[in-house]
Amino acid sequence: MDTLETPLRWYGERNPSIDPAGIYQVLADLDHPCFITVTREGIGAAAGGFATADGDGLPLLAAAQPLPPERLGSAAFRAAHGVKYAYMAGAMAGGIASADMVVALAREGFLASFGAAGLLPEHIEAALARFAAEIPGLPFAVNLIHSPSEDRLEREAVELFLRHGVRCVEASAYMDLTPHVVRYRLAGLRRDEDGRIAADNRLIAKISRPETAERFMRPAPAALVSALLEQGLVTAEQAELARHLPLADDITVEADSGGHTDRRPLPALLPSILRLRDNVQREYRYAVPIRVGAGGGLGTPVAVAAAFAMGAAYAVTGSVNQSCLESGASTAAKAMLAEAGIADCEMAPAADMFEMGVDLQVLKKGTFFPMRARRLYELYQAYDGLEDIPAADRAKLESQVFRRPLEDVWQECVKYFSRRDPEQLARAADSPKRKMALVFRWYLGMASRWAVVGDADRAMDYQVWCGPAMGSFNDWVTGSYLKTPGNRRVAEVAHHLMRGAAFHTRLNQLRNAGVHVPASAADYRPVPLETSAGMP
């Protein structure tokens, strides 16, 4: 690199600026090189053109190459999924990651996962029909969530995905592998015209523990493959090909996120999973190495840039998308999210893994849900059935939490599971504790439903999945047009996070070269796309 002793003659589109606003514009012009020079008035920055050494020019302190946001992350991820950016909007159950969200992001070159978990098959099919009609040929993913107590739902979801030719599935909440997720992967295996293994069904596994990650990094377990072959659910060729490639193409390292999470810090978890991936790759020598992305806590450009700097192949966002216009959450829930701070989250029992004591992260500001859900789990642990709950506690539950007799709630459970999964009722027939779990899960499930539909009468019971990224995002956009929930469009948020990540990546390159950038010029600020420097 040129030094102070080597003057620069600069030819380009902008004269060196020493004003902080001008320096910011140079740094934000990501499509052109950036030159930091010494002028007669002080340190200046210039963008565009080219530089040559010349005795009559300006001394050059540092230079940074163009860095449009589409260069961030893994080129292999972009090519495999047919997207412009190494960015993914992760699924949020119950259709919160809505069809509108998937369509909007797909049209802008981003990958998005439809929140199919918890939806009835007809609702999922309606979304798939929309994708076929509105974004034909564009990539999207659909969520497959592991529900230990509802095996039928997972099986039927996979059958639906295969029937409709869904080519990318985001698997989440898995603690162990199931025949269903293995079947989805294997059903897309074949050899192409050149004899190479092709995997038409791409699998993205979202994990937060190394032992779970390793299961998805290795080939499908032989016992599960054999069982699927015996049942006629995969072919002999697919069973053979399964030995030569990992179960998942991509592993999303889920740190301190909303919903199901172990709340691991990303700087501790991501390096461990990357190291594990490298060890598995040395063992199996896959033709296409597994890509590892990062999610959880990514609510600002600085956080996204940090994830890429740590080696993430792609970035995954969640909580911040829930507050956007295209989200399936209600207007009331979006308003709550837009006011959340980084400390306004708490862990609460998860409906789908209630009996196992698994928690998820939710918003605590403005709702009694975390406290009430925790109380339900305490009662579940303490008693063997609804009839064993002390009269005073039962009366409080019926008046404050359920707002109806528990027996009426049970009848609603019977009606619901008779349609959705009758096996649940059969398991509860001779088990009072199981019956109690289903009744308590009614409240947990309805609490998320009330938040989605915006039931004003149950606003204090809203279950809103949320991680600290939401508060970080709100802090970042304060003073900008994105502070107002009505201005938050999911594709604009994605563009700004990625452009901001590229901005801060170039800024760090200059800092590493010894350049001090004024604080007022060193913070990427979102402005509407049509006025943003370098925006398409």
Coordinates of N, CA and C in Angstrom, one line a residue, residues 13 113 123 169 250 465:
E13 N -14.5 10.7 -9.3 CA -15.8 11.4 -9.4 C -16.0 12.4 -8.2
S113 N -37.7 -18.2 4.8 CA -38.4 -19.4 5.2 C -39.8 -19.2 5.7
H123 N -53.6 -24.5 5.1 CA -52.9 -23.1 5.1 C -51.6 -23.2 4.4
V169 N -35.9 -26.9 2.7 CA -36.6 -26.9 4.0 C -35.6 -26.5 5.1
D250 N -26.6 -26.9 4.7 CA -26.2 -25.7 5.5 C -26.6 -25.9 7.0
W465 N -42.7 -14.1 20.4 CA -41.3 -14.6 20.4 C -40.4 -13.5 20.0

